[in-house]
Amino acid sequence: MTDAVRTLISKAMADVPDVQPAEAFAPSNIALSKYWGKRDKARNLPLNSSISISLGDLGSHTSVALSPTDKDEVTLDGETLDPDSAFAARTLGFVDMFRGDKHLPLLVQTRNTIPTAAGLASSASGFAALTQALCAAFDLSLSGTDMSRIARLGSGSATRSLWHGFVKWSKGEAEDGSDSHGIKLDHRWDNLRIAIIPVDKGIKPQSSRDGMNHSARTSPLFPTWPAQAEKDCAFIETAILERNFDALGPRVEANALAMHATMIAARPPLAYLTEKSWSVLANLWNARDNGLSAFATMDAGPNVKLVFEENSTSDVLSVFPEAQVISPFSDHAQAPS
Ligand code: DP6
């Protein structure tokens, strides 16, 4: 199989250097226009383009070093994982793209500043940080675009976590996936805010990967999704470029609800949103009837995220006192750029 990512790594790895201890941070991201469905599972290529906003200092810190023992070791938030656990197996499978069949036992440590697997996109920041740490550990000097292509193989949404701010994942056309990567939109929106309304920090019942494949395979609503999602993505990109919140907000919410509709119509149904998520939405819609300008988006988990502008912050907090408010363009001290 011709695969742009594997060719890229093997070219850069012509002389395998020693592994240097390395560490990287990548921000989590929330899709304003969602990726849901693959046209190529092996290369992890999407059916439609998507656009995200990063979450400042919320993300993953990942370090890579030679293992002090003769075995691979994977830790998550300070805890050593069973190598057969889903997280460790996915991490080590990704590491294998770099080390091939060489005997290089590694210690990979990840610390998330966002709850893992609760639909808050920790796999996005996790694979983006892991890609950067591995490139540094193996002394590969690759561009952000190339690292975004590599991160995509870990998790599609990770392709958008190489940068802060707005990032578009252009679905691309090439069969080998070479034109399917993140593109940082050179556009700030300083008074844009995201609020996380925590609903449940537990592990989600089904991974987003399984959920999207199940929706694509069985949902009678799925066939219309990719074309609509592509339109939403273009519309949202224009709203960002024009800094037009009245256009952005409603389309962000409509796009997320359309994605969840494909899952609810799947057979059997798939519901990441719980009773509590729906009650947050009901409160939001009620507050909107009374003048609040905030819109919701939800991923493969029960938590609800709100998008609004700075002048609505106190109104959002009076309806949702538990909200964690993020300023995507100022809440970060760390690289990436
Ligand atoms: C609902 O990127 O986790 O968050 O590529 O299979 O690893 P895989 O899926 P993943 O899916 C993210 C789905 C989403 C929407 C989005 O982030 O665009």
PDB file of C-alpha atoms and ligand atoms in Angstrom, residues 29 31 33-36 38 44 50 90 123 152 154-158 160 208-209 212 259 298-300, ligand 1:
ATOM      1  CA  ASN A  29      -9.298  20.823  20.184  1.00  0.00           C
ATOM      2  CA  ALA A  31     -14.456  20.637  16.266  1.00  0.00           C
ATOM      3  CA  SER A  33     -17.595  21.473  12.239  1.00  0.00           C
ATOM      4  CA  LYS A  34     -17.226  17.750  12.865  1.00  0.00           C
ATOM      5  CA  TYR A  35     -15.303  14.861  11.380  1.00  0.00           C
ATOM      6  CA  TRP A  36     -17.533  11.792  11.524  1.00  0.00           C
ATOM      7  CA  LYS A  38     -13.875   7.672   7.117  1.00  0.00           C
ATOM      8  CA  ASN A  44      -7.504   7.252   8.508  1.00  0.00           C
ATOM      9  CA  SER A  50     -13.613  19.748   9.587  1.00  0.00           C
ATOM     10  CA  ARG A  90      -2.816   2.177  20.553  1.00  0.00           C
ATOM     11  CA  SER A 123      -6.872  11.387  21.890  1.00  0.00           C
ATOM     12  CA  ARG A 152      -3.711  11.659  11.740  1.00  0.00           C
ATOM     13  CA  GLY A 154      -3.097   7.945  15.583  1.00  0.00           C
ATOM     14  CA  SER A 155      -6.446   9.713  15.628  1.00  0.00           C
ATOM     15  CA  GLY A 156      -8.119  11.799  12.955  1.00  0.00           C
ATOM     16  CA  SER A 157      -8.845  14.721  15.266  1.00  0.00           C
ATOM     17  CA  ALA A 158      -5.122  14.769  16.264  1.00  0.00           C
ATOM     18  CA  ARG A 160      -5.905  19.430  14.074  1.00  0.00           C
ATOM     19  CA  SER A 208     -15.447   7.621  18.617  1.00  0.00           C
ATOM     20  CA  ARG A 209     -13.749   5.333  16.101  1.00  0.00           C
ATOM     21  CA  MET A 212     -18.414   6.644  13.603  1.00  0.00           C
ATOM     22  CA  MET A 259     -23.843  14.369  13.698  1.00  0.00           C
ATOM     23  CA  MET A 298     -21.015  17.909  21.697  1.00  0.00           C
ATOM     24  CA  ASP A 299     -18.593  15.193  20.649  1.00  0.00           C
ATOM     25  CA  ALA A 300     -18.444  11.463  21.337  1.00  0.00           C
TER      26      ALA A 300
HETATM   27  C1  DP6 B   1     -16.849  13.509  17.453  1.00  0.00           C
HETATM   28  O1  DP6 B   1     -10.478  11.542  15.939  1.00  0.00           O
HETATM   29  O2  DP6 B   1     -11.345  10.250  17.921  1.00  0.00           O
HETATM   30  O3  DP6 B   1     -14.710  14.272  18.172  1.00  0.00           O
HETATM   31  O4  DP6 B   1      -9.830   9.049  13.818  1.00  0.00           O
HETATM   32  O5  DP6 B   1     -11.108   7.099  14.641  1.00  0.00           O
HETATM   33  O6  DP6 B   1      -9.404   8.170  16.132  1.00  0.00           O
HETATM   34  P1  DP6 B   1     -10.426   8.370  15.024  1.00  0.00           P
HETATM   35  O7  DP6 B   1     -11.566   9.298  15.602  1.00  0.00           O
HETATM   36  P2  DP6 B   1     -11.481  10.607  16.484  1.00  0.00           P
HETATM   37  O8  DP6 B   1     -12.953  11.184  16.229  1.00  0.00           O
HETATM   38  C2  DP6 B   1     -13.342  12.454  16.615  1.00  0.00           C
HETATM   39  C3  DP6 B   1     -14.808  12.586  16.448  1.00  0.00           C
HETATM   40  C4  DP6 B   1     -15.408  13.843  17.031  1.00  0.00           C
HETATM   41  C5  DP6 B   1     -15.506  14.952  15.997  1.00  0.00           C
HETATM   42  C6  DP6 B   1     -14.238  15.710  15.692  1.00  0.00           C
HETATM   43  O9  DP6 B   1     -13.360  15.854  16.559  1.00  0.00           O
HETATM   44  O10 DP6 B   1     -14.162  16.223  14.567  1.00  0.00           O
END
